[in-house]
Amino acid sequence: MTHLYVIGNGFDLHHNIRSSFRCFRCWLERFCPSVLEEVESIYACHDVHWWSNFENNLASLDAVKFATEIAFENQPDLSSEHCDRTWSDAQIEVENKLNNIYTSIRESFHEWIMQLNEPQDCKMIKIEQKDSIFLTFNYTKTLENMYHVPSSNILHIHGCIDDNEDFVLGHGKTYEDIEKMNSAPELSKVPDTLSDEEKELFYDEQAEQFHEQLARIAAIAGVASQRKQVKSIIERNRAFFDRMKDVQYIHVFGFSFSEIDMPYLEEIVNVTGVENATWEISYYGDNDKPKVEKFITNQKLEKSKTVKLSELLLVKSLDAK
């Protein structure tokens, strides 16, 4: 293969597809207001700018506050002989609430993607189709339907509207990252010198603290479960990445250079080598250009140039007819 095209959401936006996360919020507001209300409630986000960085912000839940509020409503009954059975009530409630909201988010996201508007061909970009492969982060079929690229040469790395599988969506934080973001005092350890009766008293005194801790751990685990498993996705598609080894030109169009998806580009650099391929990287506006330049510098790309997608329009467009 001679050309590799890396296609991000900016490519669909360029073709006037309303596929931004802000558009997702507008759609939720109209068609799934209860989901929107719950997301903005538990994340304490009432600013549309929060949605611009939606995937990253899935890791921003204040797990301590969220768990503490639920623990307050589900305190163990210390007067009961079986109070130990109620220590996990808050934990279970946290798990259920987070599971329900994340399920609702993903179901709504899938429904939103499936109804996205068609692209406008008046903004078609010049693309070399011969000896080319395409790595796209978009769920849409703009490449297939508008540019007539064979599906055998395209990898929808996060899923496609034709697939039965769920779309890949998530943040980039590890469990340890989220744990550091939600630090709280640990439960005191039980001294080994205590008798059985003293240990029972010790547990009674710390029961409330213990059930809050269980709830907090559950909240952190719930948020961590929404991480995008980038390394696993790359390995699952190793055969496609191996096809990149001999490409001479790499075109990155509409990529946001988000922290979450950077490992994909880094893997492309590893496979192709910095000295072999010439990189052509697009940016939307002047505010986006520094991110592109930072990537070029960090990866020590020897042959690269930056360009605006609007400068690559085909002469044959509706506006030119």
mmCIF file of C-alpha atoms in Angstrom, residues 44-299:
data_model
loop_
_atom_site.group_PDB
_atom_site.id
_atom_site.type_symbol
_atom_site.label_atom_id
_atom_site.label_comp_id
_atom_site.label_asym_id
_atom_site.label_seq_id
_atom_site.Cartn_x
_atom_site.Cartn_y
_atom_site.Cartn_z
ATOM 1 C CA ALA A 44 -22.488 18.290 37.968
ATOM 2 C CA CYS A 45 -22.063 19.639 34.436
ATOM 3 C CA HIS A 46 -24.441 22.277 33.176
ATOM 4 C CA ASP A 47 -22.100 23.819 30.634
ATOM 5 C CA VAL A 48 -22.288 22.865 26.956
ATOM 6 C CA HIS A 49 -18.486 23.115 26.794
ATOM 7 C CA TRP A 50 -18.327 20.006 28.998
ATOM 8 C CA TRP A 51 -19.833 18.033 26.129
ATOM 9 C CA SER A 52 -17.149 19.152 23.678
ATOM 10 C CA ASN A 53 -14.784 16.861 25.554
ATOM 11 C CA PHE A 54 -17.430 14.267 26.397
ATOM 12 C CA GLU A 55 -15.335 11.103 26.186
ATOM 13 C CA ASN A 56 -12.564 12.475 28.410
ATOM 14 C CA ASN A 57 -15.119 13.861 30.838
ATOM 15 C CA LEU A 58 -16.664 10.436 31.380
ATOM 16 C CA ALA A 59 -13.767 10.006 33.828
ATOM 17 C CA SER A 60 -14.491 13.248 35.680
ATOM 18 C CA LEU A 61 -17.217 11.999 38.020
ATOM 19 C CA ASP A 62 -16.618 13.041 41.636
ATOM 20 C CA ALA A 63 -16.760 9.464 42.898
ATOM 21 C CA VAL A 64 -16.295 10.439 46.554
ATOM 22 C CA LYS A 65 -19.219 12.864 46.545
ATOM 23 C CA PHE A 66 -21.393 10.526 44.493
ATOM 24 C CA ALA A 67 -20.697 7.576 46.794
ATOM 25 C CA THR A 68 -21.037 9.610 49.998
ATOM 26 C CA GLU A 69 -24.491 10.866 49.056
ATOM 27 C CA ILE A 70 -25.683 7.356 48.285
ATOM 28 C CA ALA A 71 -24.057 5.973 51.441
ATOM 29 C CA PHE A 72 -25.882 8.598 53.515
ATOM 30 C CA GLU A 73 -29.180 7.305 52.153
ATOM 31 C CA ASN A 74 -28.210 3.664 52.723
ATOM 32 C CA GLN A 75 -26.666 3.566 56.161
ATOM 33 C CA PRO A 76 -26.284 0.224 57.965
ATOM 34 C CA ASP A 77 -28.665 -0.499 60.816
ATOM 35 C CA LEU A 78 -26.213 -0.817 63.707
ATOM 36 C CA SER A 79 -29.011 -1.846 66.056
ATOM 37 C CA SER A 80 -29.636 -5.011 64.064
ATOM 38 C CA GLU A 81 -27.940 -8.299 64.832
ATOM 39 C CA HIS A 82 -27.339 -8.617 61.126
ATOM 40 C CA CYS A 83 -26.014 -5.108 60.435
ATOM 41 C CA ASP A 84 -23.078 -6.635 58.563
ATOM 42 C CA ARG A 85 -25.527 -7.619 55.839
ATOM 43 C CA THR A 86 -26.405 -3.972 55.207
ATOM 44 C CA TRP A 87 -22.846 -2.662 54.882
ATOM 45 C CA SER A 88 -22.928 -3.389 51.152
ATOM 46 C CA ASP A 89 -26.309 -1.734 50.488
ATOM 47 C CA ALA A 90 -24.670 1.537 49.421
ATOM 48 C CA GLN A 91 -22.142 -0.324 47.301
ATOM 49 C CA ILE A 92 -24.902 -2.169 45.450
ATOM 50 C CA GLU A 93 -26.875 1.040 44.931
ATOM 51 C CA VAL A 94 -23.787 2.782 43.487
ATOM 52 C CA GLU A 95 -23.158 -0.114 41.116
ATOM 53 C CA ASN A 96 -26.777 -0.180 39.950
ATOM 54 C CA LYS A 97 -27.022 3.577 39.410
ATOM 55 C CA LEU A 98 -23.787 3.816 37.428
ATOM 56 C CA ASN A 99 -24.598 0.730 35.391
ATOM 57 C CA ASN A 100 -28.014 2.170 34.510
ATOM 58 C CA ILE A 101 -26.713 5.575 33.480
ATOM 59 C CA TYR A 102 -23.837 4.199 31.406
ATOM 60 C CA THR A 103 -26.192 1.765 29.706
ATOM 61 C CA SER A 104 -28.557 4.642 28.917
ATOM 62 C CA ILE A 105 -25.698 6.756 27.560
ATOM 63 C CA ARG A 106 -24.503 4.009 25.233
ATOM 64 C CA GLU A 107 -27.977 3.130 24.012
ATOM 65 C CA SER A 108 -28.760 6.795 23.352
ATOM 66 C CA PHE A 109 -25.393 7.306 21.658
ATOM 67 C CA HIS A 110 -26.042 4.369 19.336
ATOM 68 C CA GLU A 111 -29.506 5.661 18.469
ATOM 69 C CA TRP A 112 -28.102 9.141 17.785
ATOM 70 C CA ILE A 113 -25.350 7.841 15.500
ATOM 71 C CA MET A 114 -27.826 5.781 13.500
ATOM 72 C CA GLN A 115 -29.897 8.851 12.637
ATOM 73 C CA LEU A 116 -27.067 11.212 11.599
ATOM 74 C CA ASN A 117 -27.699 13.220 8.457
ATOM 75 C CA GLU A 118 -26.092 12.398 5.113
ATOM 76 C CA PRO A 119 -22.843 14.167 4.104
ATOM 77 C CA GLN A 120 -22.730 16.927 1.517
ATOM 78 C CA ASP A 121 -20.643 16.080 -1.522
ATOM 79 C CA CYS A 122 -19.956 19.742 -2.287
ATOM 80 C CA LYS A 123 -17.069 19.459 0.179
ATOM 81 C CA MET A 124 -15.397 16.338 -1.158
ATOM 82 C CA ILE A 125 -11.671 16.040 -0.475
ATOM 83 C CA LYS A 126 -9.076 14.855 -2.951
ATOM 84 C CA ILE A 127 -8.259 11.274 -1.970
ATOM 85 C CA GLU A 128 -5.994 8.794 -3.736
ATOM 86 C CA GLN A 129 -7.885 5.510 -3.813
ATOM 87 C CA LYS A 130 -5.355 3.370 -5.657
ATOM 88 C CA ASP A 131 -3.112 1.365 -3.306
ATOM 89 C CA SER A 132 -4.679 3.066 -0.274
ATOM 90 C CA ILE A 133 -6.020 1.876 3.064
ATOM 91 C CA PHE A 134 -8.198 3.815 5.480
ATOM 92 C CA LEU A 135 -8.282 3.834 9.273
ATOM 93 C CA THR A 136 -11.404 5.708 10.332
ATOM 94 C CA PHE A 137 -12.591 6.659 13.808
ATOM 95 C CA ASN A 138 -16.039 7.464 12.452
ATOM 96 C CA TYR A 139 -19.044 5.174 12.750
ATOM 97 C CA THR A 140 -20.560 6.531 9.548
ATOM 98 C CA LYS A 141 -19.992 5.232 6.014
ATOM 99 C CA THR A 142 -18.918 8.492 4.412
ATOM 100 C CA LEU A 143 -15.899 6.829 2.800
ATOM 101 C CA GLU A 144 -17.936 3.952 1.368
ATOM 102 C CA ASN A 145 -21.004 5.841 0.206
ATOM 103 C CA MET A 146 -19.518 9.138 -0.882
ATOM 104 C CA TYR A 147 -15.983 8.255 -1.971
ATOM 105 C CA HIS A 148 -16.779 4.667 -3.048
ATOM 106 C CA VAL A 149 -13.848 3.217 -1.125
ATOM 107 C CA PRO A 150 -14.067 -0.601 -0.919
ATOM 108 C CA SER A 151 -14.951 -1.752 2.578
ATOM 109 C CA SER A 152 -12.057 -4.241 2.406
ATOM 110 C CA ASN A 153 -9.658 -1.284 2.546
ATOM 111 C CA ILE A 154 -11.345 0.398 5.509
ATOM 112 C CA LEU A 155 -11.056 -0.309 9.210
ATOM 113 C CA HIS A 156 -13.731 1.295 11.366
ATOM 114 C CA ILE A 157 -11.609 1.084 14.497
ATOM 115 C CA HIS A 158 -14.490 2.029 16.840
ATOM 116 C CA GLY A 159 -17.304 0.305 14.995
ATOM 117 C CA CYS A 160 -19.564 0.999 12.037
ATOM 118 C CA ILE A 161 -23.283 1.590 11.618
ATOM 119 C CA ASP A 162 -23.499 -1.687 9.666
ATOM 120 C CA ASP A 163 -22.077 -3.735 12.529
ATOM 121 C CA ASN A 164 -24.144 -5.455 15.174
ATOM 122 C CA GLU A 165 -21.517 -4.736 17.830
ATOM 123 C CA ASP A 166 -21.660 -1.777 20.200
ATOM 124 C CA PHE A 167 -19.772 1.357 19.234
ATOM 125 C CA VAL A 168 -16.524 1.953 21.111
ATOM 126 C CA LEU A 169 -16.882 4.940 23.419
ATOM 127 C CA GLY A 170 -14.932 5.836 26.538
ATOM 128 C CA HIS A 171 -12.286 7.804 28.408
ATOM 129 C CA GLY A 172 -8.561 7.125 28.668
ATOM 130 C CA LYS A 173 -8.013 6.987 32.436
ATOM 131 C CA THR A 174 -6.889 3.864 34.298
ATOM 132 C CA TYR A 175 -8.367 2.677 37.581
ATOM 133 C CA GLU A 176 -5.292 4.066 39.343
ATOM 134 C CA ASP A 177 -5.767 7.464 37.662
ATOM 135 C CA ILE A 178 -9.370 7.683 38.807
ATOM 136 C CA GLU A 179 -8.440 6.502 42.282
ATOM 137 C CA LYS A 180 -5.912 9.348 42.578
ATOM 138 C CA MET A 181 -8.542 11.805 41.360
ATOM 139 C CA ASN A 182 -10.857 10.604 44.155
ATOM 140 C CA SER A 183 -8.585 10.164 47.143
ATOM 141 C CA ALA A 184 -10.254 9.733 50.545
ATOM 142 C CA PRO A 185 -9.152 8.472 53.977
ATOM 143 C CA GLU A 186 -8.754 4.722 54.088
ATOM 144 C CA LEU A 187 -10.553 2.583 56.618
ATOM 145 C CA SER A 188 -8.412 1.940 59.690
ATOM 146 C CA LYS A 189 -7.005 -1.567 59.826
ATOM 147 C CA VAL A 190 -8.089 -3.908 62.581
ATOM 148 C CA PRO A 191 -5.253 -4.325 65.126
ATOM 149 C CA ASP A 192 -4.141 -7.950 65.333
ATOM 150 C CA THR A 193 -3.979 -7.754 69.129
ATOM 151 C CA LEU A 194 -7.744 -7.321 69.569
ATOM 152 C CA SER A 195 -9.878 -10.126 70.942
ATOM 153 C CA ASP A 196 -12.923 -11.322 69.041
ATOM 154 C CA GLU A 197 -15.211 -9.178 71.201
ATOM 155 C CA GLU A 198 -12.978 -6.142 70.764
ATOM 156 C CA LYS A 199 -12.889 -6.700 67.008
ATOM 157 C CA GLU A 200 -16.685 -6.837 66.913
ATOM 158 C CA LEU A 201 -16.840 -3.527 68.788
ATOM 159 C CA PHE A 202 -14.220 -2.079 66.451
ATOM 160 C CA TYR A 203 -16.302 -3.009 63.412
ATOM 161 C CA ASP A 204 -19.438 -1.553 64.988
ATOM 162 C CA GLU A 205 -17.680 1.757 65.577
ATOM 163 C CA GLN A 206 -16.418 1.922 62.011
ATOM 164 C CA ALA A 207 -19.384 0.410 60.232
ATOM 165 C CA GLU A 208 -20.510 3.700 58.739
ATOM 166 C CA GLN A 209 -17.022 4.516 57.510
ATOM 167 C CA PHE A 210 -16.688 1.015 56.090
ATOM 168 C CA HIS A 211 -19.905 1.137 54.072
ATOM 169 C CA GLU A 212 -18.919 4.553 52.685
ATOM 170 C CA GLN A 213 -15.596 3.121 51.597
ATOM 171 C CA LEU A 214 -17.275 0.198 49.841
ATOM 172 C CA ALA A 215 -19.513 2.668 48.017
ATOM 173 C CA ARG A 216 -16.528 4.797 46.993
ATOM 174 C CA ILE A 217 -14.613 1.776 45.675
ATOM 175 C CA ALA A 218 -17.675 0.772 43.670
ATOM 176 C CA ALA A 219 -17.970 4.281 42.210
ATOM 177 C CA ILE A 220 -14.307 4.357 41.171
ATOM 178 C CA ALA A 221 -14.615 0.900 39.611
ATOM 179 C CA GLY A 222 -17.761 1.966 37.770
ATOM 180 C CA VAL A 223 -16.097 5.013 36.242
ATOM 181 C CA ALA A 224 -12.968 2.985 35.403
ATOM 182 C CA SER A 225 -15.106 0.429 33.571
ATOM 183 C CA GLN A 226 -15.870 3.076 30.939
ATOM 184 C CA ARG A 227 -12.247 3.228 29.810
ATOM 185 C CA LYS A 228 -11.587 2.748 26.096
ATOM 186 C CA GLN A 229 -9.355 -0.329 25.798
ATOM 187 C CA VAL A 230 -7.087 1.082 23.099
ATOM 188 C CA LYS A 231 -4.237 -1.429 23.427
ATOM 189 C CA SER A 232 -6.622 -4.354 23.126
ATOM 190 C CA ILE A 233 -8.315 -2.763 20.108
ATOM 191 C CA ILE A 234 -4.957 -2.325 18.368
ATOM 192 C CA GLU A 235 -3.964 -5.934 18.996
ATOM 193 C CA ARG A 236 -7.363 -7.154 17.851
ATOM 194 C CA ASN A 237 -6.722 -5.382 14.544
ATOM 195 C CA ARG A 238 -3.031 -6.232 14.279
ATOM 196 C CA ALA A 239 -3.425 -7.605 10.747
ATOM 197 C CA PHE A 240 -4.656 -4.228 9.504
ATOM 198 C CA PHE A 241 -1.850 -2.345 11.223
ATOM 199 C CA ASP A 242 0.647 -4.727 9.614
ATOM 200 C CA ARG A 243 -0.634 -3.593 6.210
ATOM 201 C CA MET A 244 0.758 -0.136 6.998
ATOM 202 C CA LYS A 245 4.403 -1.203 7.056
ATOM 203 C CA ASP A 246 5.320 -0.037 3.565
ATOM 204 C CA VAL A 247 3.078 3.016 3.121
ATOM 205 C CA GLN A 248 4.839 6.065 1.726
ATOM 206 C CA TYR A 249 2.229 8.717 2.495
ATOM 207 C CA ILE A 250 0.117 9.122 5.632
ATOM 208 C CA HIS A 251 -2.794 11.555 5.514
ATOM 209 C CA VAL A 252 -4.443 12.477 8.827
ATOM 210 C CA PHE A 253 -7.750 14.234 8.180
ATOM 211 C CA GLY A 254 -10.107 15.540 10.865
ATOM 212 C CA PHE A 255 -8.278 13.939 13.808
ATOM 213 C CA SER A 256 -8.709 15.776 17.130
ATOM 214 C CA PHE A 257 -5.438 14.615 18.732
ATOM 215 C CA SER A 258 -7.338 13.759 21.885
ATOM 216 C CA GLU A 259 -5.297 12.108 24.610
ATOM 217 C CA ILE A 260 -7.556 9.053 24.425
ATOM 218 C CA ASP A 261 -6.832 8.211 20.797
ATOM 219 C CA MET A 262 -3.184 9.251 20.586
ATOM 220 C CA PRO A 263 -1.940 5.641 21.109
ATOM 221 C CA TYR A 264 -3.379 4.773 17.688
ATOM 222 C CA LEU A 265 -1.211 7.381 15.958
ATOM 223 C CA GLU A 266 1.784 6.364 18.044
ATOM 224 C CA GLU A 267 1.305 2.779 16.897
ATOM 225 C CA ILE A 268 1.196 3.947 13.275
ATOM 226 C CA VAL A 269 4.513 5.725 13.834
ATOM 227 C CA ASN A 270 5.962 2.539 15.330
ATOM 228 C CA VAL A 271 4.805 0.429 12.392
ATOM 229 C CA THR A 272 5.778 2.784 9.562
ATOM 230 C CA GLY A 273 8.900 4.408 11.011
ATOM 231 C CA VAL A 274 9.488 8.147 11.262
ATOM 232 C CA GLU A 275 11.984 8.262 8.399
ATOM 233 C CA ASN A 276 9.996 6.356 5.761
ATOM 234 C CA ALA A 277 6.593 7.999 5.273
ATOM 235 C CA THR A 278 5.588 11.558 4.477
ATOM 236 C CA TRP A 279 2.847 12.853 6.767
ATOM 237 C CA GLU A 280 0.101 15.255 5.716
ATOM 238 C CA ILE A 281 -1.923 16.374 8.748
ATOM 239 C CA SER A 282 -4.989 18.575 8.643
ATOM 240 C CA TYR A 283 -6.142 21.106 11.214
ATOM 241 C CA TYR A 284 -9.437 22.963 11.438
ATOM 242 C CA GLY A 285 -8.438 26.390 12.755
ATOM 243 C CA ASP A 286 -5.433 28.230 14.123
ATOM 244 C CA ASN A 287 -6.279 27.075 17.654
ATOM 245 C CA ASP A 288 -5.897 23.435 16.559
ATOM 246 C CA LYS A 289 -2.564 23.818 14.795
ATOM 247 C CA PRO A 290 -0.387 23.750 17.971
ATOM 248 C CA LYS A 291 -1.677 20.240 18.804
ATOM 249 C CA VAL A 292 -0.627 19.028 15.369
ATOM 250 C CA GLU A 293 2.784 20.668 15.656
ATOM 251 C CA LYS A 294 3.270 19.164 19.111
ATOM 252 C CA PHE A 295 2.568 15.692 17.720
ATOM 253 C CA ILE A 296 5.050 16.213 14.885
ATOM 254 C CA THR A 297 7.719 17.381 17.336
ATOM 255 C CA ASN A 298 7.109 14.650 19.912
ATOM 256 C CA GLN A 299 7.175 11.883 17.310
#
